[in-house]
Amino acid sequence: MSLPHPQYSVRKSLRCYVNCVMIDKSEDPLASLNVPLYADGYPGIMFQQAGNGLYLEPRHKKLSGLFLYGQTLNPVALTTNGPFQYVVFQLYPFASKHLLNVNPRELNDDCFDLLQLQNISTRSFYAELLSTGDLSEQIEIMSDLVEALVKAHEVNRDDRIQKAIHLIIKNEGLGKMSDVRDHVYLTERTFERNFMNEVGLTPKQFARIIQFQTSLSKVEDMRFANMSELAFDSGFSDQSHFIRVFKSYTGLSPKQYQRQALLA
């Protein structure tokens, strides 16, 4: 996925649901897009225009022009050939439940076609998006859509789980989960249940993803002399444990990932 675009800020009323805005486009008829969706703990909403269709691989599932993707646990990618443009609203880990009022676990490793919603006219928002090529206008329309989704479902927020999410991210996925539970004053059973209901992952799954993302940034940085040093710095028990976790989320070893990045 492309990096957050500093030119486009998140609407103030949506900052508790939307983390950032990401965009990318190409008018090259020979363009080839392959966007890996590695586990990062953040779902998102995408509006895309790909003349030859946008596909979720390896399932080769053709995606809607407007969809919400859930938590990613297994390595997948978005692919297309030819001209394309997309706008992504990266959501906070708990936000998909508030936008769709569904069990977020059902969205793991999958994409939900927003054009199929019955209780809100997403097709009218989609028509507006298609009617303009101006990115600023598209972002405003998507902001209106997210506000409409939140209003339509009115799911009560669990501030304790949001505090727990913030703490896990701040600690880079490390530390004892019992300390997180104590910080938000929940029993183990209630914490596990409420976290799963809000995020679609167990607290340990989420923490492991955040730990992986921290290590991924360090692999991309390439400043560590060896993988053992990197593994230790990222909180893994040893190098083999680190490589095993890294490969489970990317399908590549850290060294393979670095070589692929250098060729990109």
Short mmCIF file of N, CA and C in Angstrom, two decimals, residues 65-233:
data_model
loop_
_atom_site.label_atom_id
_atom_site.label_comp_id
_atom_site.label_asym_id
_atom_site.label_seq_id
_atom_site.Cartn_x
_atom_site.Cartn_y
_atom_site.Cartn_z
N GLY A 65 -15.70 -1.71 -6.90
CA GLY A 65 -15.08 -0.40 -6.99
C GLY A 65 -15.03 0.32 -5.65
N LEU A 66 -15.81 -0.18 -4.68
CA LEU A 66 -15.86 0.44 -3.36
C LEU A 66 -16.02 -0.68 -2.33
N PHE A 67 -14.99 -0.91 -1.54
CA PHE A 67 -15.04 -2.04 -0.62
C PHE A 67 -14.30 -1.74 0.68
N LEU A 68 -14.61 -2.53 1.69
CA LEU A 68 -13.91 -2.48 2.97
C LEU A 68 -13.13 -3.76 3.14
N TYR A 69 -11.83 -3.66 3.41
CA TYR A 69 -11.04 -4.86 3.66
C TYR A 69 -10.78 -4.99 5.16
N GLY A 70 -10.81 -6.22 5.64
CA GLY A 70 -10.66 -6.48 7.06
C GLY A 70 -9.21 -6.71 7.46
N GLN A 71 -9.05 -7.30 8.64
CA GLN A 71 -7.71 -7.62 9.13
C GLN A 71 -7.06 -8.65 8.21
N THR A 72 -5.77 -8.47 7.95
CA THR A 72 -5.02 -9.40 7.12
C THR A 72 -4.17 -10.30 8.02
N LEU A 73 -4.38 -11.60 7.92
CA LEU A 73 -3.59 -12.55 8.69
C LEU A 73 -2.62 -13.32 7.80
N ASN A 74 -3.06 -13.65 6.60
CA ASN A 74 -2.23 -14.37 5.63
C ASN A 74 -1.83 -13.43 4.50
N PRO A 75 -0.65 -13.64 3.91
CA PRO A 75 -0.19 -12.72 2.86
C PRO A 75 -1.10 -12.76 1.63
N VAL A 76 -1.63 -11.60 1.26
CA VAL A 76 -2.45 -11.44 0.05
C VAL A 76 -1.96 -10.20 -0.68
N ALA A 77 -2.48 -9.99 -1.88
CA ALA A 77 -2.06 -8.83 -2.67
C ALA A 77 -3.20 -8.34 -3.53
N LEU A 78 -3.19 -7.05 -3.84
CA LEU A 78 -4.11 -6.45 -4.80
C LEU A 78 -3.35 -6.26 -6.10
N THR A 79 -3.92 -6.75 -7.22
CA THR A 79 -3.21 -6.68 -8.49
C THR A 79 -4.12 -6.18 -9.61
N THR A 80 -3.51 -5.51 -10.57
CA THR A 80 -4.19 -5.12 -11.81
C THR A 80 -3.13 -4.80 -12.86
N ASN A 81 -3.55 -4.74 -14.10
CA ASN A 81 -2.69 -4.32 -15.20
C ASN A 81 -3.36 -3.17 -15.93
N GLY A 82 -2.56 -2.18 -16.33
CA GLY A 82 -3.11 -1.02 -17.01
C GLY A 82 -3.34 0.14 -16.07
N PRO A 83 -3.96 1.23 -16.55
CA PRO A 83 -4.19 2.42 -15.73
C PRO A 83 -5.02 2.11 -14.48
N PHE A 84 -4.73 2.81 -13.40
CA PHE A 84 -5.48 2.62 -12.16
C PHE A 84 -5.39 3.88 -11.31
N GLN A 85 -6.31 3.97 -10.39
CA GLN A 85 -6.29 5.02 -9.36
C GLN A 85 -7.03 4.50 -8.15
N TYR A 86 -6.52 4.79 -6.96
CA TYR A 86 -7.26 4.40 -5.77
C TYR A 86 -7.07 5.41 -4.65
N VAL A 87 -8.07 5.45 -3.79
CA VAL A 87 -8.04 6.23 -2.56
C VAL A 87 -8.37 5.27 -1.42
N VAL A 88 -7.55 5.24 -0.40
CA VAL A 88 -7.77 4.36 0.75
C VAL A 88 -7.90 5.20 2.02
N PHE A 89 -8.93 4.91 2.79
CA PHE A 89 -9.03 5.43 4.15
C PHE A 89 -8.58 4.29 5.07
N GLN A 90 -7.39 4.42 5.66
CA GLN A 90 -6.94 3.41 6.60
C GLN A 90 -7.67 3.63 7.92
N LEU A 91 -8.39 2.60 8.37
CA LEU A 91 -9.21 2.69 9.56
C LEU A 91 -8.45 2.22 10.80
N TYR A 92 -8.89 2.68 11.95
CA TYR A 92 -8.33 2.15 13.19
C TYR A 92 -8.84 0.72 13.39
N PRO A 93 -8.11 -0.08 14.17
CA PRO A 93 -8.42 -1.52 14.28
C PRO A 93 -9.85 -1.87 14.63
N PHE A 94 -10.52 -1.01 15.39
CA PHE A 94 -11.88 -1.29 15.84
C PHE A 94 -12.96 -0.74 14.90
N ALA A 95 -12.57 0.04 13.88
CA ALA A 95 -13.54 0.87 13.15
C ALA A 95 -14.49 0.09 12.25
N SER A 96 -14.07 -1.05 11.70
CA SER A 96 -14.95 -1.77 10.76
C SER A 96 -16.26 -2.18 11.43
N LYS A 97 -16.21 -2.51 12.71
CA LYS A 97 -17.44 -2.87 13.43
C LYS A 97 -18.39 -1.68 13.50
N HIS A 98 -17.84 -0.50 13.72
CA HIS A 98 -18.66 0.69 13.85
C HIS A 98 -19.23 1.16 12.51
N LEU A 99 -18.55 0.83 11.43
CA LEU A 99 -19.02 1.24 10.11
C LEU A 99 -20.04 0.27 9.53
N LEU A 100 -19.92 -1.02 9.84
CA LEU A 100 -20.80 -2.03 9.24
C LEU A 100 -21.67 -2.75 10.26
N ASN A 101 -21.33 -2.65 11.56
CA ASN A 101 -22.05 -3.36 12.61
C ASN A 101 -22.11 -4.86 12.32
N VAL A 102 -20.96 -5.41 11.94
CA VAL A 102 -20.84 -6.85 11.72
C VAL A 102 -19.72 -7.36 12.61
N ASN A 103 -19.66 -8.68 12.77
CA ASN A 103 -18.55 -9.29 13.49
C ASN A 103 -17.29 -9.09 12.66
N PRO A 104 -16.32 -8.28 13.13
CA PRO A 104 -15.13 -8.00 12.31
C PRO A 104 -14.33 -9.24 11.95
N ARG A 105 -14.51 -10.31 12.73
CA ARG A 105 -13.79 -11.55 12.42
C ARG A 105 -14.20 -12.09 11.06
N GLU A 106 -15.46 -11.83 10.65
CA GLU A 106 -15.95 -12.31 9.35
C GLU A 106 -15.23 -11.63 8.18
N LEU A 107 -14.58 -10.50 8.46
CA LEU A 107 -13.89 -9.75 7.40
C LEU A 107 -12.41 -10.08 7.31
N ASN A 108 -11.91 -10.92 8.23
CA ASN A 108 -10.48 -11.25 8.20
C ASN A 108 -10.09 -11.90 6.87
N ASP A 109 -9.00 -11.40 6.27
CA ASP A 109 -8.49 -11.92 5.00
C ASP A 109 -9.52 -11.84 3.88
N ASP A 110 -10.41 -10.85 3.95
CA ASP A 110 -11.43 -10.75 2.91
C ASP A 110 -11.82 -9.29 2.71
N CYS A 111 -12.63 -9.06 1.68
CA CYS A 111 -13.11 -7.72 1.35
C CYS A 111 -14.63 -7.74 1.25
N PHE A 112 -15.26 -6.71 1.80
CA PHE A 112 -16.72 -6.60 1.80
C PHE A 112 -17.14 -5.55 0.78
N ASP A 113 -18.02 -5.93 -0.14
CA ASP A 113 -18.50 -5.03 -1.18
C ASP A 113 -19.49 -4.04 -0.58
N LEU A 114 -19.08 -2.79 -0.44
CA LEU A 114 -19.94 -1.78 0.17
C LEU A 114 -21.16 -1.45 -0.70
N LEU A 115 -21.09 -1.77 -1.98
CA LEU A 115 -22.23 -1.50 -2.86
C LEU A 115 -23.40 -2.44 -2.60
N GLN A 116 -23.18 -3.46 -1.78
CA GLN A 116 -24.24 -4.41 -1.47
C GLN A 116 -25.03 -4.02 -0.22
N LEU A 117 -24.63 -2.97 0.46
CA LEU A 117 -25.36 -2.55 1.65
C LEU A 117 -26.78 -2.12 1.29
N GLN A 118 -27.73 -2.48 2.15
CA GLN A 118 -29.13 -2.18 1.89
C GLN A 118 -29.64 -0.97 2.68
N ASN A 119 -29.05 -0.72 3.85
CA ASN A 119 -29.60 0.33 4.72
C ASN A 119 -29.03 1.72 4.46
N ILE A 120 -28.13 1.83 3.49
CA ILE A 120 -27.57 3.12 3.12
C ILE A 120 -27.27 3.11 1.63
N SER A 121 -27.51 4.22 0.97
CA SER A 121 -27.35 4.28 -0.48
C SER A 121 -25.89 4.49 -0.87
N THR A 122 -25.10 3.44 -0.72
CA THR A 122 -23.69 3.55 -1.07
C THR A 122 -23.50 3.75 -2.58
N ARG A 123 -24.47 3.31 -3.37
CA ARG A 123 -24.35 3.46 -4.82
C ARG A 123 -24.40 4.94 -5.24
N SER A 124 -25.12 5.75 -4.49
CA SER A 124 -25.15 7.18 -4.81
C SER A 124 -23.80 7.82 -4.50
N PHE A 125 -23.17 7.40 -3.41
CA PHE A 125 -21.82 7.90 -3.10
C PHE A 125 -20.83 7.42 -4.18
N TYR A 126 -21.00 6.18 -4.61
CA TYR A 126 -20.12 5.61 -5.62
C TYR A 126 -20.26 6.38 -6.94
N ALA A 127 -21.50 6.73 -7.31
CA ALA A 127 -21.74 7.50 -8.54
C ALA A 127 -21.07 8.87 -8.45
N GLU A 128 -21.13 9.48 -7.27
CA GLU A 128 -20.45 10.77 -7.08
C GLU A 128 -18.95 10.62 -7.24
N LEU A 129 -18.39 9.55 -6.69
CA LEU A 129 -16.95 9.31 -6.79
C LEU A 129 -16.53 9.15 -8.24
N LEU A 130 -17.34 8.43 -9.01
CA LEU A 130 -17.02 8.20 -10.42
C LEU A 130 -17.17 9.47 -11.26
N SER A 131 -17.97 10.40 -10.78
CA SER A 131 -18.27 11.60 -11.58
C SER A 131 -17.16 12.64 -11.54
N THR A 132 -16.20 12.47 -10.64
CA THR A 132 -15.11 13.44 -10.55
C THR A 132 -13.77 12.72 -10.52
N GLY A 133 -12.79 13.32 -11.16
CA GLY A 133 -11.44 12.78 -11.13
C GLY A 133 -10.55 13.52 -10.15
N ASP A 134 -11.14 14.51 -9.45
CA ASP A 134 -10.38 15.32 -8.51
C ASP A 134 -10.23 14.58 -7.18
N LEU A 135 -9.00 14.33 -6.76
CA LEU A 135 -8.75 13.55 -5.55
C LEU A 135 -9.31 14.23 -4.31
N SER A 136 -9.21 15.54 -4.23
CA SER A 136 -9.73 16.26 -3.06
C SER A 136 -11.24 16.06 -2.95
N GLU A 137 -11.93 16.12 -4.08
CA GLU A 137 -13.39 15.92 -4.08
C GLU A 137 -13.72 14.47 -3.71
N GLN A 138 -12.95 13.51 -4.23
CA GLN A 138 -13.21 12.11 -3.91
C GLN A 138 -13.02 11.85 -2.41
N ILE A 139 -12.02 12.46 -1.82
CA ILE A 139 -11.78 12.29 -0.39
C ILE A 139 -12.93 12.89 0.42
N GLU A 140 -13.47 14.02 -0.02
CA GLU A 140 -14.62 14.61 0.66
C GLU A 140 -15.84 13.70 0.56
N ILE A 141 -16.06 13.10 -0.60
CA ILE A 141 -17.20 12.20 -0.79
C ILE A 141 -17.03 10.95 0.08
N MET A 142 -15.81 10.41 0.12
CA MET A 142 -15.57 9.24 0.97
C MET A 142 -15.75 9.59 2.45
N SER A 143 -15.39 10.80 2.83
CA SER A 143 -15.60 11.25 4.20
C SER A 143 -17.09 11.30 4.52
N ASP A 144 -17.88 11.81 3.57
CA ASP A 144 -19.34 11.83 3.75
C ASP A 144 -19.88 10.41 3.90
N LEU A 145 -19.33 9.48 3.13
CA LEU A 145 -19.77 8.08 3.19
C LEU A 145 -19.47 7.49 4.56
N VAL A 146 -18.27 7.70 5.07
CA VAL A 146 -17.90 7.14 6.37
C VAL A 146 -18.79 7.73 7.46
N GLU A 147 -19.07 9.02 7.40
CA GLU A 147 -19.96 9.64 8.38
C GLU A 147 -21.36 9.01 8.32
N ALA A 148 -21.83 8.76 7.10
CA ALA A 148 -23.15 8.14 6.93
C ALA A 148 -23.17 6.72 7.50
N LEU A 149 -22.09 5.97 7.30
CA LEU A 149 -22.00 4.61 7.83
C LEU A 149 -22.02 4.60 9.36
N VAL A 150 -21.25 5.51 9.95
CA VAL A 150 -21.21 5.60 11.41
C VAL A 150 -22.58 5.95 11.96
N LYS A 151 -23.24 6.92 11.34
CA LYS A 151 -24.56 7.36 11.80
C LYS A 151 -25.61 6.27 11.63
N ALA A 152 -25.51 5.49 10.55
CA ALA A 152 -26.52 4.47 10.26
C ALA A 152 -26.47 3.33 11.26
N HIS A 153 -25.29 3.05 11.80
CA HIS A 153 -25.17 1.87 12.66
C HIS A 153 -25.08 2.20 14.15
N GLU A 154 -24.56 3.34 14.50
CA GLU A 154 -24.56 3.82 15.89
C GLU A 154 -24.18 2.73 16.89
N VAL A 155 -23.02 2.14 16.68
CA VAL A 155 -22.50 1.12 17.59
C VAL A 155 -21.80 1.81 18.76
N ASN A 156 -22.10 1.37 19.96
CA ASN A 156 -21.46 1.95 21.14
C ASN A 156 -19.97 1.61 21.16
N ARG A 157 -19.16 2.61 21.39
CA ARG A 157 -17.72 2.40 21.44
C ARG A 157 -17.30 1.87 22.81
N ASP A 158 -16.36 0.94 22.81
CA ASP A 158 -15.79 0.42 24.05
C ASP A 158 -14.44 1.10 24.24
N ASP A 159 -14.44 2.18 25.03
CA ASP A 159 -13.22 2.96 25.21
C ASP A 159 -12.11 2.15 25.84
N ARG A 160 -12.46 1.13 26.64
CA ARG A 160 -11.44 0.31 27.30
C ARG A 160 -10.64 -0.48 26.27
N ILE A 161 -11.31 -1.00 25.25
CA ILE A 161 -10.61 -1.75 24.20
C ILE A 161 -9.77 -0.81 23.36
N GLN A 162 -10.28 0.40 23.12
CA GLN A 162 -9.49 1.37 22.36
C GLN A 162 -8.23 1.76 23.13
N LYS A 163 -8.34 1.88 24.43
CA LYS A 163 -7.15 2.17 25.26
C LYS A 163 -6.16 1.00 25.19
N ALA A 164 -6.70 -0.22 25.21
CA ALA A 164 -5.84 -1.40 25.13
C ALA A 164 -5.11 -1.45 23.79
N ILE A 165 -5.83 -1.15 22.71
CA ILE A 165 -5.21 -1.11 21.37
C ILE A 165 -4.07 -0.10 21.34
N HIS A 166 -4.34 1.09 21.87
CA HIS A 166 -3.32 2.15 21.89
C HIS A 166 -2.09 1.71 22.67
N LEU A 167 -2.31 1.03 23.79
CA LEU A 167 -1.20 0.60 24.63
C LEU A 167 -0.38 -0.49 23.94
N ILE A 168 -1.04 -1.43 23.26
CA ILE A 168 -0.33 -2.49 22.54
C ILE A 168 0.52 -1.90 21.42
N ILE A 169 -0.04 -0.94 20.70
CA ILE A 169 0.71 -0.28 19.62
C ILE A 169 1.88 0.50 20.19
N LYS A 170 1.64 1.23 21.27
CA LYS A 170 2.71 2.02 21.91
C LYS A 170 3.85 1.13 22.36
N ASN A 171 3.52 -0.06 22.85
CA ASN A 171 4.54 -1.01 23.33
C ASN A 171 5.10 -1.89 22.22
N GLU A 172 4.72 -1.61 20.97
CA GLU A 172 5.20 -2.35 19.80
C GLU A 172 4.91 -3.85 19.90
N GLY A 173 3.78 -4.17 20.53
CA GLY A 173 3.34 -5.55 20.63
C GLY A 173 4.04 -6.36 21.72
N LEU A 174 4.89 -5.71 22.49
CA LEU A 174 5.65 -6.41 23.52
C LEU A 174 5.01 -6.22 24.90
N GLY A 175 5.49 -6.94 25.86
CA GLY A 175 4.98 -6.83 27.22
C GLY A 175 3.91 -7.86 27.51
N LYS A 176 3.50 -7.92 28.77
CA LYS A 176 2.52 -8.90 29.20
C LYS A 176 1.11 -8.42 28.94
N MET A 177 0.26 -9.32 28.42
CA MET A 177 -1.12 -8.96 28.17
C MET A 177 -1.86 -8.72 29.48
N SER A 178 -1.40 -9.35 30.57
CA SER A 178 -2.03 -9.13 31.87
C SER A 178 -1.87 -7.68 32.31
N ASP A 179 -0.74 -7.06 31.94
CA ASP A 179 -0.53 -5.64 32.28
C ASP A 179 -1.51 -4.75 31.52
N VAL A 180 -1.78 -5.11 30.26
CA VAL A 180 -2.75 -4.36 29.45
C VAL A 180 -4.14 -4.50 30.07
N ARG A 181 -4.51 -5.73 30.44
CA ARG A 181 -5.82 -5.96 31.07
C ARG A 181 -5.97 -5.14 32.35
N ASP A 182 -4.93 -5.14 33.17
CA ASP A 182 -4.97 -4.39 34.42
C ASP A 182 -5.13 -2.90 34.16
N HIS A 183 -4.51 -2.42 33.09
CA HIS A 183 -4.57 -1.00 32.75
C HIS A 183 -5.99 -0.56 32.40
N VAL A 184 -6.78 -1.47 31.82
CA VAL A 184 -8.15 -1.12 31.40
C VAL A 184 -9.20 -1.75 32.33
N TYR A 185 -8.74 -2.37 33.41
CA TYR A 185 -9.63 -2.89 34.46
C TYR A 185 -10.65 -3.90 33.93
N LEU A 186 -10.15 -4.91 33.23
CA LEU A 186 -11.01 -5.98 32.73
C LEU A 186 -10.45 -7.33 33.14
N THR A 187 -11.35 -8.27 33.38
CA THR A 187 -10.90 -9.64 33.65
C THR A 187 -10.41 -10.26 32.35
N GLU A 188 -9.66 -11.34 32.45
CA GLU A 188 -9.11 -11.98 31.26
C GLU A 188 -10.20 -12.39 30.28
N ARG A 189 -11.25 -13.03 30.80
CA ARG A 189 -12.32 -13.52 29.92
C ARG A 189 -13.05 -12.37 29.23
N THR A 190 -13.39 -11.33 29.99
CA THR A 190 -14.10 -10.18 29.41
C THR A 190 -13.22 -9.45 28.40
N PHE A 191 -11.95 -9.30 28.73
CA PHE A 191 -11.00 -8.63 27.83
C PHE A 191 -10.89 -9.37 26.50
N GLU A 192 -10.73 -10.69 26.57
CA GLU A 192 -10.61 -11.50 25.35
C GLU A 192 -11.87 -11.37 24.50
N ARG A 193 -13.04 -11.49 25.14
CA ARG A 193 -14.31 -11.45 24.42
C ARG A 193 -14.54 -10.07 23.78
N ASN A 194 -14.36 -9.01 24.56
CA ASN A 194 -14.60 -7.67 24.05
C ASN A 194 -13.61 -7.27 22.96
N PHE A 195 -12.37 -7.69 23.11
CA PHE A 195 -11.35 -7.38 22.10
C PHE A 195 -11.70 -8.06 20.78
N MET A 196 -12.08 -9.33 20.85
CA MET A 196 -12.47 -10.06 19.64
C MET A 196 -13.68 -9.42 18.98
N ASN A 197 -14.66 -8.99 19.78
CA ASN A 197 -15.86 -8.36 19.23
C ASN A 197 -15.56 -7.04 18.54
N GLU A 198 -14.57 -6.31 19.04
CA GLU A 198 -14.24 -5.00 18.48
C GLU A 198 -13.28 -5.08 17.29
N VAL A 199 -12.31 -6.00 17.36
CA VAL A 199 -11.21 -6.01 16.39
C VAL A 199 -11.26 -7.20 15.44
N GLY A 200 -11.84 -8.32 15.89
CA GLY A 200 -11.85 -9.52 15.05
C GLY A 200 -10.62 -10.38 15.25
N LEU A 201 -9.79 -10.02 16.22
CA LEU A 201 -8.58 -10.76 16.56
C LEU A 201 -8.52 -10.91 18.08
N THR A 202 -7.78 -11.90 18.55
CA THR A 202 -7.51 -11.97 19.98
C THR A 202 -6.46 -10.91 20.32
N PRO A 203 -6.36 -10.50 21.57
CA PRO A 203 -5.31 -9.54 21.93
C PRO A 203 -3.91 -10.02 21.56
N LYS A 204 -3.64 -11.32 21.75
CA LYS A 204 -2.31 -11.86 21.43
C LYS A 204 -2.06 -11.83 19.93
N GLN A 205 -3.09 -12.13 19.12
CA GLN A 205 -2.93 -12.05 17.66
C GLN A 205 -2.58 -10.62 17.25
N PHE A 206 -3.32 -9.66 17.82
CA PHE A 206 -3.10 -8.27 17.47
C PHE A 206 -1.70 -7.83 17.88
N ALA A 207 -1.29 -8.20 19.10
CA ALA A 207 0.05 -7.83 19.58
C ALA A 207 1.14 -8.44 18.69
N ARG A 208 0.91 -9.67 18.25
CA ARG A 208 1.89 -10.33 17.39
C ARG A 208 2.01 -9.61 16.05
N ILE A 209 0.88 -9.12 15.53
CA ILE A 209 0.89 -8.37 14.27
C ILE A 209 1.65 -7.06 14.44
N ILE A 210 1.42 -6.37 15.54
CA ILE A 210 2.12 -5.10 15.78
C ILE A 210 3.62 -5.35 15.95
N GLN A 211 3.98 -6.43 16.63
CA GLN A 211 5.40 -6.79 16.76
C GLN A 211 6.00 -7.09 15.39
N PHE A 212 5.26 -7.81 14.56
CA PHE A 212 5.73 -8.09 13.20
C PHE A 212 5.93 -6.81 12.41
N GLN A 213 4.96 -5.88 12.48
CA GLN A 213 5.07 -4.63 11.74
C GLN A 213 6.30 -3.83 12.17
N THR A 214 6.59 -3.85 13.46
CA THR A 214 7.79 -3.17 13.96
C THR A 214 9.05 -3.79 13.35
N SER A 215 9.07 -5.12 13.31
CA SER A 215 10.23 -5.81 12.73
C SER A 215 10.32 -5.57 11.22
N LEU A 216 9.16 -5.49 10.56
CA LEU A 216 9.14 -5.24 9.11
C LEU A 216 9.78 -3.89 8.79
N SER A 217 9.48 -2.87 9.59
CA SER A 217 10.09 -1.55 9.38
C SER A 217 11.60 -1.62 9.50
N LYS A 218 12.07 -2.44 10.43
CA LYS A 218 13.52 -2.57 10.64
C LYS A 218 14.18 -3.36 9.51
N VAL A 219 13.46 -4.35 8.98
CA VAL A 219 13.97 -5.10 7.83
C VAL A 219 14.08 -4.16 6.63
N GLU A 220 13.09 -3.31 6.43
CA GLU A 220 13.10 -2.37 5.31
C GLU A 220 14.21 -1.33 5.49
N ASP A 221 14.49 -0.97 6.73
CA ASP A 221 15.51 0.03 7.02
C ASP A 221 16.92 -0.47 6.70
N MET A 222 17.12 -1.79 6.85
CA MET A 222 18.40 -2.44 6.52
C MET A 222 19.60 -1.88 7.28
N ARG A 223 19.37 -1.39 8.50
CA ARG A 223 20.49 -0.81 9.25
C ARG A 223 21.10 -1.79 10.24
N PHE A 224 20.47 -2.98 10.41
CA PHE A 224 21.02 -3.95 11.35
C PHE A 224 22.06 -4.82 10.67
N ALA A 225 23.12 -5.12 11.40
CA ALA A 225 24.24 -5.89 10.84
C ALA A 225 23.84 -7.32 10.52
N ASN A 226 22.95 -7.89 11.34
CA ASN A 226 22.52 -9.27 11.10
C ASN A 226 21.10 -9.48 11.62
N MET A 227 20.50 -10.59 11.24
CA MET A 227 19.12 -10.87 11.59
C MET A 227 18.96 -11.20 13.08
N SER A 228 19.98 -11.73 13.70
CA SER A 228 19.92 -12.03 15.12
C SER A 228 19.75 -10.75 15.93
N GLU A 229 20.52 -9.74 15.55
CA GLU A 229 20.44 -8.45 16.23
C GLU A 229 19.06 -7.83 16.03
N LEU A 230 18.55 -7.92 14.80
CA LEU A 230 17.23 -7.36 14.49
C LEU A 230 16.14 -8.10 15.26
N ALA A 231 16.24 -9.43 15.30
CA ALA A 231 15.25 -10.24 16.01
C ALA A 231 15.22 -9.87 17.49
N PHE A 232 16.38 -9.74 18.09
CA PHE A 232 16.47 -9.40 19.52
C PHE A 232 15.89 -8.01 19.76
N ASP A 233 16.21 -7.06 18.89
CA ASP A 233 15.73 -5.69 19.04
C ASP A 233 14.22 -5.60 18.90
#
